[in-house]
Every structure is written in structure tokens, then in C-alpha cells.
CSV table of C-alpha atoms in Angstrom, one decimal:
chain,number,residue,atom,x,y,z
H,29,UNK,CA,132.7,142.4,89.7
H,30,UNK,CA,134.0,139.3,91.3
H,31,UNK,CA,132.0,135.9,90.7
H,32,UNK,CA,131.7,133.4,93.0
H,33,UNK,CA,130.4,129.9,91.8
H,34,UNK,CA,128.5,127.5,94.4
H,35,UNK,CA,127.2,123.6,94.1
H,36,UNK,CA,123.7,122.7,95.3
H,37,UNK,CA,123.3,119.2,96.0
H,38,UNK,CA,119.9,119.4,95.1
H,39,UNK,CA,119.3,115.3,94.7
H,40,UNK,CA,115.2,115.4,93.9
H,41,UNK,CA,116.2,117.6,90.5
H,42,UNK,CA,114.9,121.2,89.2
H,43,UNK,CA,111.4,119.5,88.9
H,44,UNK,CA,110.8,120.5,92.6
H,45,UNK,CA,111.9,124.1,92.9
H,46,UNK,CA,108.4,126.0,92.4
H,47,UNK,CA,107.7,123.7,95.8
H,48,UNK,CA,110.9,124.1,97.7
H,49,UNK,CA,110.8,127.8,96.8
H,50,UNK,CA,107.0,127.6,98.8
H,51,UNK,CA,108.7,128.1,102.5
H,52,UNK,CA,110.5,131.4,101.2
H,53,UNK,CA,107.5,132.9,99.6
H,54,UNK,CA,104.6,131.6,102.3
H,55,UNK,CA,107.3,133.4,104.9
H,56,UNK,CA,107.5,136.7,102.7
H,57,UNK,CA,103.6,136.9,101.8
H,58,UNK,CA,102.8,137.5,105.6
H,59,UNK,CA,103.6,141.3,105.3
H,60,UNK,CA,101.0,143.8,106.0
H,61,UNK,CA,99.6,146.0,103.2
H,62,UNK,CA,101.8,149.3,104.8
H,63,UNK,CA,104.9,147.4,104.7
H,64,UNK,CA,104.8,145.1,101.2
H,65,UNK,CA,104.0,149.3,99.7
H,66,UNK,CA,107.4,149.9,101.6
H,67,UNK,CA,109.1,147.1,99.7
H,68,UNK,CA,107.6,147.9,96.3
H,69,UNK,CA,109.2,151.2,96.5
H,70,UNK,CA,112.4,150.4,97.7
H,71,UNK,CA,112.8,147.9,95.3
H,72,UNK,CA,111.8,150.4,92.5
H,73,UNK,CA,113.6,153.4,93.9
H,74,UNK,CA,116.7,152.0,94.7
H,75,UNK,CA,117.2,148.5,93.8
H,76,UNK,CA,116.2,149.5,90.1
H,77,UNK,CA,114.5,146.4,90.0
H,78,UNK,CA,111.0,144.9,88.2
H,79,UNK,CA,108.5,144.0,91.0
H,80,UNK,CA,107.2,141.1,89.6
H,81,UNK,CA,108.2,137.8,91.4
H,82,UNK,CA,110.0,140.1,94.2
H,83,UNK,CA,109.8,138.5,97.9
H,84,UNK,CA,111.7,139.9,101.2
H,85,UNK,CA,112.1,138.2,105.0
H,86,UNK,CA,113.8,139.7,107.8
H,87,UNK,CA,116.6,137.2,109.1
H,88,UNK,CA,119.6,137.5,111.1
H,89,UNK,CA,122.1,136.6,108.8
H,90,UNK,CA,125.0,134.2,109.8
H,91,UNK,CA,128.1,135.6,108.0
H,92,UNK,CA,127.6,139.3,108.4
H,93,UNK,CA,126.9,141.7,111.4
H,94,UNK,CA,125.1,140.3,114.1
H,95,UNK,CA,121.7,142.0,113.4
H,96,UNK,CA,118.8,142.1,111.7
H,97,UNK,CA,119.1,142.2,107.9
H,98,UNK,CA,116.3,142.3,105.0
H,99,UNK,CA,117.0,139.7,101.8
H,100,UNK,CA,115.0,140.6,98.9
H,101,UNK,CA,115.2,137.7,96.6
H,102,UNK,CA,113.8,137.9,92.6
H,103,UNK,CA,112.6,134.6,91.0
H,104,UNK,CA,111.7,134.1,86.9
H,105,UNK,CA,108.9,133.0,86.0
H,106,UNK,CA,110.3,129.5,86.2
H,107,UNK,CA,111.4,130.0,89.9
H,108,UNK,CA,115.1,129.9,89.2
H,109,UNK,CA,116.1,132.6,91.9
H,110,UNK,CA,117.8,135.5,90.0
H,111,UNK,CA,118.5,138.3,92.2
H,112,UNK,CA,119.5,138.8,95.6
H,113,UNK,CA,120.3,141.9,98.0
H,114,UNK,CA,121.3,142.0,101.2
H,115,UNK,CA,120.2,144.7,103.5
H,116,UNK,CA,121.0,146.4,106.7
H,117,UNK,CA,117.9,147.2,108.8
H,118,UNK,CA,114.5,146.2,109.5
H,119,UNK,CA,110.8,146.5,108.3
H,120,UNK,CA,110.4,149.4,110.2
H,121,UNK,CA,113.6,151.4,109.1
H,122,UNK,CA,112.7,150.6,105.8
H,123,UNK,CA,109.5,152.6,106.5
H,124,UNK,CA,111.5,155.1,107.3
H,125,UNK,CA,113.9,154.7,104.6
H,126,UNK,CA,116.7,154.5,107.3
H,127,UNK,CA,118.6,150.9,105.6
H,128,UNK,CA,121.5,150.7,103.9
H,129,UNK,CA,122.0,148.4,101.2
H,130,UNK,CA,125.4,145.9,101.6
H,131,UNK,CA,125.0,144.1,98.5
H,132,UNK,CA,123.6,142.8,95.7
H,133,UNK,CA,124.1,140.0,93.4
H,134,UNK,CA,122.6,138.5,90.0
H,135,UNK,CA,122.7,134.5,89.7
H,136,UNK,CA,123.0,132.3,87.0
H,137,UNK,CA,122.0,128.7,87.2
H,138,UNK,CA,124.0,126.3,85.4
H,139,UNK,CA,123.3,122.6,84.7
H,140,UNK,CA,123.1,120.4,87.6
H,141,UNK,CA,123.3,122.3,90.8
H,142,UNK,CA,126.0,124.6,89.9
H,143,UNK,CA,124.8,128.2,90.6
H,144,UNK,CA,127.3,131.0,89.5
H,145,UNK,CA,126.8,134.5,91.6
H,146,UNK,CA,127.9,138.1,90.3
H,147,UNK,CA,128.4,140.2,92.6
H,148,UNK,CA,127.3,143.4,91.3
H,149,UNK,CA,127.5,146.3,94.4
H,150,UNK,CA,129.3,145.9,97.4
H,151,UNK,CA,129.4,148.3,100.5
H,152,UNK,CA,133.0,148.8,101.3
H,153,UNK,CA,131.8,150.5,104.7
H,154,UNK,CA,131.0,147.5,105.6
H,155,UNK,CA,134.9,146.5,105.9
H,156,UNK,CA,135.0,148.3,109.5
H,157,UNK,CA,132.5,145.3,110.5
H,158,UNK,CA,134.9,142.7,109.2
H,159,UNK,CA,132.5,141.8,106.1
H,160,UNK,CA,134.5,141.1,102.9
H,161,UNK,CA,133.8,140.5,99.4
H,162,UNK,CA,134.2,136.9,100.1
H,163,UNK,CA,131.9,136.3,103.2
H,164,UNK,CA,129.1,138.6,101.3
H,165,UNK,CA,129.6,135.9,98.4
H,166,UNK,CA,129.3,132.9,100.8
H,167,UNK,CA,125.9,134.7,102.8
H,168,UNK,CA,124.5,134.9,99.2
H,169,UNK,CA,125.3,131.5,98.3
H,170,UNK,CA,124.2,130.7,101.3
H,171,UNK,CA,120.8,132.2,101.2
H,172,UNK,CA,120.5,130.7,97.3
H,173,UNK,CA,121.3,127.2,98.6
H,174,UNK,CA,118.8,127.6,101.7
H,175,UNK,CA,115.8,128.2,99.2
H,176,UNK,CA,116.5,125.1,96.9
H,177,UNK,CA,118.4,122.6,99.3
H,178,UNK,CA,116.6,120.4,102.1
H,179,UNK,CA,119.2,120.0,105.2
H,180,UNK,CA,119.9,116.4,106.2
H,181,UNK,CA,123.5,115.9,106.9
H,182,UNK,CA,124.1,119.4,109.2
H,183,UNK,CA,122.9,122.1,110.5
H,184,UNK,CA,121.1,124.5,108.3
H,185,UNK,CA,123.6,127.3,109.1
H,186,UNK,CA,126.7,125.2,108.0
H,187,UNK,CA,128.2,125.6,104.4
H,188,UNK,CA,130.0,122.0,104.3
H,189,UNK,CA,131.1,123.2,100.5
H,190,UNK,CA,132.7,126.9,100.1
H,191,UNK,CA,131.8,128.6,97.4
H,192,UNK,CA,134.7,129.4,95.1
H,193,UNK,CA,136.1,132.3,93.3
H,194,UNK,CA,136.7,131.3,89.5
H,195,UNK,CA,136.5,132.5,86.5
H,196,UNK,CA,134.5,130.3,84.4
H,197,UNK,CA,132.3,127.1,85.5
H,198,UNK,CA,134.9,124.4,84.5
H,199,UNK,CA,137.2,126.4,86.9
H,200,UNK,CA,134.7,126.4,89.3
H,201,UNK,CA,134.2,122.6,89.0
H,202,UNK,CA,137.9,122.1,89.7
H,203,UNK,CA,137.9,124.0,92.7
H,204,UNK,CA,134.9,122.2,94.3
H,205,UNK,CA,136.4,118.6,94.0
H,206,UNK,CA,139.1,119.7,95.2
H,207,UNK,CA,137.2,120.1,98.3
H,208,UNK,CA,135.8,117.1,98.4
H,209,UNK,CA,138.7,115.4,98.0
H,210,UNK,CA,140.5,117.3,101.2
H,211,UNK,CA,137.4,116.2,102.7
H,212,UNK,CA,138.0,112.7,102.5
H,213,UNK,CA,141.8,113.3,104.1
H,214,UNK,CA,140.5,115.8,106.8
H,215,UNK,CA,137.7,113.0,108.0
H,216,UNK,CA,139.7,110.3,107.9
H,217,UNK,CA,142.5,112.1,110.4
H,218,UNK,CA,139.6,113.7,113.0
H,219,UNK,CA,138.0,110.1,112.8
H,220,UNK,CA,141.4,108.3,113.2
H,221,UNK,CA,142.8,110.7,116.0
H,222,UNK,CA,138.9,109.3,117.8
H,223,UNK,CA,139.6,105.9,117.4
H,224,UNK,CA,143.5,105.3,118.4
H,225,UNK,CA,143.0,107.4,121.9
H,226,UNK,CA,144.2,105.6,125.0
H,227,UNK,CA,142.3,103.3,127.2
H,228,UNK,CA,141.3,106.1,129.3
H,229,UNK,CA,139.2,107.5,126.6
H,230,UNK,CA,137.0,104.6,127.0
H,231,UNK,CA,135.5,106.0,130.2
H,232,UNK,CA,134.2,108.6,128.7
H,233,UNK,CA,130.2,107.7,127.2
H,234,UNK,CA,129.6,110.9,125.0
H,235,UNK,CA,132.5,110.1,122.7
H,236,UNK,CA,130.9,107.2,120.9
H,237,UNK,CA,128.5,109.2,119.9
H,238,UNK,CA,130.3,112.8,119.3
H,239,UNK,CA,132.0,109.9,117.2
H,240,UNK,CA,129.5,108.5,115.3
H,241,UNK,CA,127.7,112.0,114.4
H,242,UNK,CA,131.6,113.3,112.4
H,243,UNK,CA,131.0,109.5,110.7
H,244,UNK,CA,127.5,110.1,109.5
H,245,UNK,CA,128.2,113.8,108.3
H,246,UNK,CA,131.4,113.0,106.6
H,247,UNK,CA,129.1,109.6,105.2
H,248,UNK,CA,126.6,112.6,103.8
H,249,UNK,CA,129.4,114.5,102.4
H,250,UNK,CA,130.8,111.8,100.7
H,251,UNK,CA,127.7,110.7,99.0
H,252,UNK,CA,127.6,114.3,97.5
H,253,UNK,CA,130.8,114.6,96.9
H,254,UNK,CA,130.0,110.7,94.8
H,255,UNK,CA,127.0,112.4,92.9
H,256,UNK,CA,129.4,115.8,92.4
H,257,UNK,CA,131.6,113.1,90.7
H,258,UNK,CA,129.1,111.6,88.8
H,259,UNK,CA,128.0,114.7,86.9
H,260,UNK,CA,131.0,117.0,86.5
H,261,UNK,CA,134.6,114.3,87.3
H,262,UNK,CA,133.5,110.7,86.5
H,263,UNK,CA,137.2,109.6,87.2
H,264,UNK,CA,136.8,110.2,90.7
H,265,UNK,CA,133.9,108.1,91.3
H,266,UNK,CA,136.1,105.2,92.6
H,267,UNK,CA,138.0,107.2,94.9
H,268,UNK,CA,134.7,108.2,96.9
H,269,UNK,CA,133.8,104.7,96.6
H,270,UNK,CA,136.7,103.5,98.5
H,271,UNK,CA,136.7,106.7,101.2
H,272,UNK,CA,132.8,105.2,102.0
H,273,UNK,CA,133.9,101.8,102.7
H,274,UNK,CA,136.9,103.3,105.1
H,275,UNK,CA,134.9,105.7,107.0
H,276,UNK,CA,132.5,102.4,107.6
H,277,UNK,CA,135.5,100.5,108.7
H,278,UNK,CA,136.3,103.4,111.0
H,279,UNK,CA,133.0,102.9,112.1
H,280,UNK,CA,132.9,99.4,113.4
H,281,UNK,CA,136.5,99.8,115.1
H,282,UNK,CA,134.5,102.9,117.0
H,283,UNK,CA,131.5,100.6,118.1
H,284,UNK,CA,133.8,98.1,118.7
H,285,UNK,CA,135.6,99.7,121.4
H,286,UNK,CA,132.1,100.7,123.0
H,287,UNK,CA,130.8,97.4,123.6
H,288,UNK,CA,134.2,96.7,125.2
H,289,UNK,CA,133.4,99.6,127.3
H,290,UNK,CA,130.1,98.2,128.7
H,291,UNK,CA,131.6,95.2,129.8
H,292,UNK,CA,134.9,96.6,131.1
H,293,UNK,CA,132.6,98.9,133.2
H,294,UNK,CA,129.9,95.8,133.8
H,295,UNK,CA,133.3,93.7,135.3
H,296,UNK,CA,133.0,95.0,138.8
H,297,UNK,CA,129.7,94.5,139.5
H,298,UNK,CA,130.1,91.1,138.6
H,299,UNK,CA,132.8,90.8,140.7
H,300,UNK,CA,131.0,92.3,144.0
H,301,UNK,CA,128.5,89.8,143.4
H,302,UNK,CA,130.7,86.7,142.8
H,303,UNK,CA,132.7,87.7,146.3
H,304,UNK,CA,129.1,88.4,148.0
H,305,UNK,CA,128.2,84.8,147.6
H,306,UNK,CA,131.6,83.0,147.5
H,307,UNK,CA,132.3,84.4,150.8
H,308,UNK,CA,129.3,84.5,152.8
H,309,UNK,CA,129.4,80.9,153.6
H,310,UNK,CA,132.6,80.9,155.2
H,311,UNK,CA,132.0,83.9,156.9
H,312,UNK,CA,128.5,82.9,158.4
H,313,UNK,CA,128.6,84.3,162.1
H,314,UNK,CA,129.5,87.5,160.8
H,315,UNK,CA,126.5,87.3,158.5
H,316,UNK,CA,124.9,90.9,159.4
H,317,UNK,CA,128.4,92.5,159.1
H,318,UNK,CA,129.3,90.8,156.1
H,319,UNK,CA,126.5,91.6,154.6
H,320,UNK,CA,126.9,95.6,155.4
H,321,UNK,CA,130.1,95.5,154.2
H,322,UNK,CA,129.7,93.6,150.8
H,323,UNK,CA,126.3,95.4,150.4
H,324,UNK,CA,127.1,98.7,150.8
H,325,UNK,CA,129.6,99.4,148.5
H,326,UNK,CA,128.3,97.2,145.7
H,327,UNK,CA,125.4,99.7,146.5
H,328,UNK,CA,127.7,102.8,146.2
H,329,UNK,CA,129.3,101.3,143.1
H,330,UNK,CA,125.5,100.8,141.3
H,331,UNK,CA,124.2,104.2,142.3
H,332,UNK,CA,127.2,106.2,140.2
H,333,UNK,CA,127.6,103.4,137.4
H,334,UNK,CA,123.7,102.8,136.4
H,335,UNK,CA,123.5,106.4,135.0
H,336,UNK,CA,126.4,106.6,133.1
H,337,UNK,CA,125.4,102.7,131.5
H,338,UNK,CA,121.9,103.6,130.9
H,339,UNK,CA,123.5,106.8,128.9
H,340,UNK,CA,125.7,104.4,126.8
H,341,UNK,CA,123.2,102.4,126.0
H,342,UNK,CA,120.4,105.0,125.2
H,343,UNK,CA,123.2,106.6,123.1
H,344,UNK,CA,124.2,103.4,121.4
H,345,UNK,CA,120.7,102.4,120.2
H,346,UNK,CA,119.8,106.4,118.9
């Protein structure tokens, strides 16, 4: 059996989990009388597991074949989720009893967010679809940290913080702040490599913000990997400290060199307009030709420059 351990950063405590467990269970409770008879069974019959506290959803999972996949998840009586199996198929194959189970796993929470996960069957068939050992651990601790774990720094479907293969939690602990450290290197180059780009990179409006979202998810990760600190590696606190106050640096060097490019694209239309009426006076009998050709170009110019200045702006002020 190989054992994966995982980290939830789950910030409101374990006082919430009978709520946050509410979404899986409300989903799972919508199942017709036929079907829920189905899952009793299977789970009885070849799960080998209690019914009690036993809820299944049909979801296309993210790490494994691209298809529809049943989890069947098994809470305690204090919600602590501590069973999962993954399986291949639908409601109505498993009417049929035509699914295939890929694995299962048994979980153990530890203190603070750390969730260990024994794998304890694993299809090897499932090696022809490029499904490993490793990526059923990360689905599982995927679907664990989905149940307990409110997304606000990325996308539901990302896992910012691998899971680890260790053999004991302190192990495990190791592993993870590793991670977080690397983090704090990796962001700092991406975010660097944004902000040192030549002066043509200032004509292009979306970077700012492309920009700006890799600052405020590598801020998030950093204030987990602060509070991962804080509970397991209190030595490292300082060094997330400082990597928060250089990715905000970062950050105003970025904004900086957007407002520069709102007036270095502003320039010509203040020029057009200077010339238009600096010039018309000495060019008064020429006045309706003048005016043409000053006009219509400063015209031009406003028609293909509005859109792209009312973009950097909207995506400044977001």
C-alpha cells in the first residue's frame, strides 16, 4: 500500500466541516429510490463497506480518463471523510453492474489540515489509460480537499500543493514546505521575466492584467504557505514574510509601467490636437483642406486607440 499525505488549508478550522460537507451530501441525496438501492448494494457487495454515512456523485474526474466516473465517499459520525473509491461508469451501468472499480482509499486526518491517504486497491488495467499510482493519489486528495476546502486563490480544478509520497507525517511535512519554498523562487522568476520585457511589451493591454492575476495567486499561496509555517516550520515564517513584501514590490513596478502606457499611447493624440490649432491660423485660406487633413487622421487614430484605452482602463480598475 503506498500513502500519500496532502495539506488542506482549511483557514475557518474543523468547526465547519459538518457545513462544508453540506454541498457533497445535498448533491448525492438527489438520487432516485431505484438508483440509491443500486448503491447500497454495490457498496455492500463489493466495496465491503458499512452503509451508514455512504454518499456517491457522478463527476468527470480531472486526473483520470476523460469520462464519467462514480466517487463514493464514507464520513464518521463526526464528518471527517474516511473512505473514498473511485469508479469507472455511470448510474446506469451500475444498474447493470457493468463499472469497474479503479481504486480505493482509507484517510486519516491528522492535526491541522494534514490528511494522510492509504491507498488500499489499485486497478493496474488502468496503466493502458496512463493512470498511475500517483495521479490516483492526487484525484483522491483532490476529491478530499474539494469537500472540506472553499476555492479562492484558483480554479477549483487546480492542486496548487502536490500531494506527497512519505512515510510518516513529519516526512510529509518536510516535503510540503519544500514546495512552498520552490514556490516563492518559481513566482518570483515568471513575475520577474513579466516585468523586465522590452518596451514593446508595453503595447500590449492584457499583460497587466495576465500579470497581476500570477501576483494575486502567488500572494494566496504565500499566505498558506505563512499559515503552513505557522503550524508545522515556525522558522520559516520570516522567509514568507519577506517573499510577500517582494511579490508587492513586483507589483507596483508592473502598475508602474501601465500608467506609463496610458500616457505613452495618450502622447499622439495630444499632439494631433496641439498641431490642429497651432497651425490653423497660419494656414487660414486653406481652412477646409486643413481641416480634412488634420481631422481625418486624428479621427483614424481615435477610432483604433479608444478601444484598446477603454480596455486598459476597465482592466486596471477590476
Amino acid at each position: 500500500m503506498i500513502t500519500y499525505y496532502g495539506w488542506i488549508p482549511t483557514l475557518a478550522g474543523e468547526e465547519v466541516f459538518d457545513s462544508l460537507c453540506s454541498e457533497f451530501v445535498s448533491n448525492s441525496e438527489r438520487l432516485p429510490k431505484d438508483l440509491r438501492d443500486a448503491v447500497k448494494d454495490f457498496v455492500r457487495n463489493e466495496l465491503g463497506w458499512n452503509v451508514g454515512k455512504v454518499f456517491v456523485i457522478s463527476k468527470n474526474l480531472f486526473d483520470l480518463k476523460k469520462s464519467n466516473n462514480l466517487i463514493f465517499i464514507q464520513f464518521n459520525t463526526n464528518w471527517r471523510l474516511e473512505k473514498v473509491a473511485i469508479v469507472e461508469g455511470d448510474f446506469k451501468k451500475l444498474v447493470q453492474e457493468n463499472v469497474t472499480t479503479i481504486a480505493t482509499a482509507n484517510i486519516v486526518f491528522h492535526d491541522k489540515g494534514l490528511v494522510e491517504i492509504v491507498l488500499t486497491s489499485f486497478n493496474r488495467n488502468y496503466k493502458r489509460h496512463n493512470v498511475d499510482q500517483h495521479k490516483v493519489g492526487r484525484q483522491i486528495f483532490r476529491i478530499v480537499r474539494d469537500v472540506y476546502h472553499v476555492h479562492t486563490h484558483h480554479k477549483h480544478q487546480d492542486v496548487l500543493l502536490e500531494p506527497v509520497c512519505a512515510n510518516n507525517p513529519d516526512e510529509a511535512k518536510d516535503k510540503l514546505l519544500k514546495q512552498y519554498l520552490k514556490k516563492i523562487v518559481d513566482y518570483h522568476k515568471e513575475l520577474k521575466a513579466r516585468v523586465d520585457l522590452g518596451f514593446w511589451h508595453y503595447f500590449s493591454i492584457f499583460k497587466y492584467k495576465d500579470a497581476e492575476n500570477v501576483i494575486l495567486q502567488a500572494l494566496g499561496e504565500i499566505i498558506y504557505g505563512e499559515s503552513f509555517s505557522e503550524m508545522f516550520h515556525r522558522n520559516y515564517i520570516s522567509r514568507f514574510k519577506r517573499a510577500k513584501d517582494s511579490l508587492q514590490a513586483l507589483h507596483n513596478r508592473i502598475k508602474a509601467k501601465y500608467y506609463l502606457f496610458s500616457i505613452i499611447l495618450a502622447l499622439p493624440s495630444v499632439t494631433l490636437l496641439a498641431v490642429k490649432y497651432a497651425a490653423l491660423p497660419l494656414i487660414e485660406k486653406y481652412r477646409p483642406l486643413a481641416v480634412d487633413l488634420i481631422y481625418l487622421p486624428l479621427a483614424v487614430f481615435t477610432l483604433l486607440i479608444s478601444p484598446l484605452l477603454l480596455l486598459h482602463t476597465l482592466s486596471n480598475s477590476v
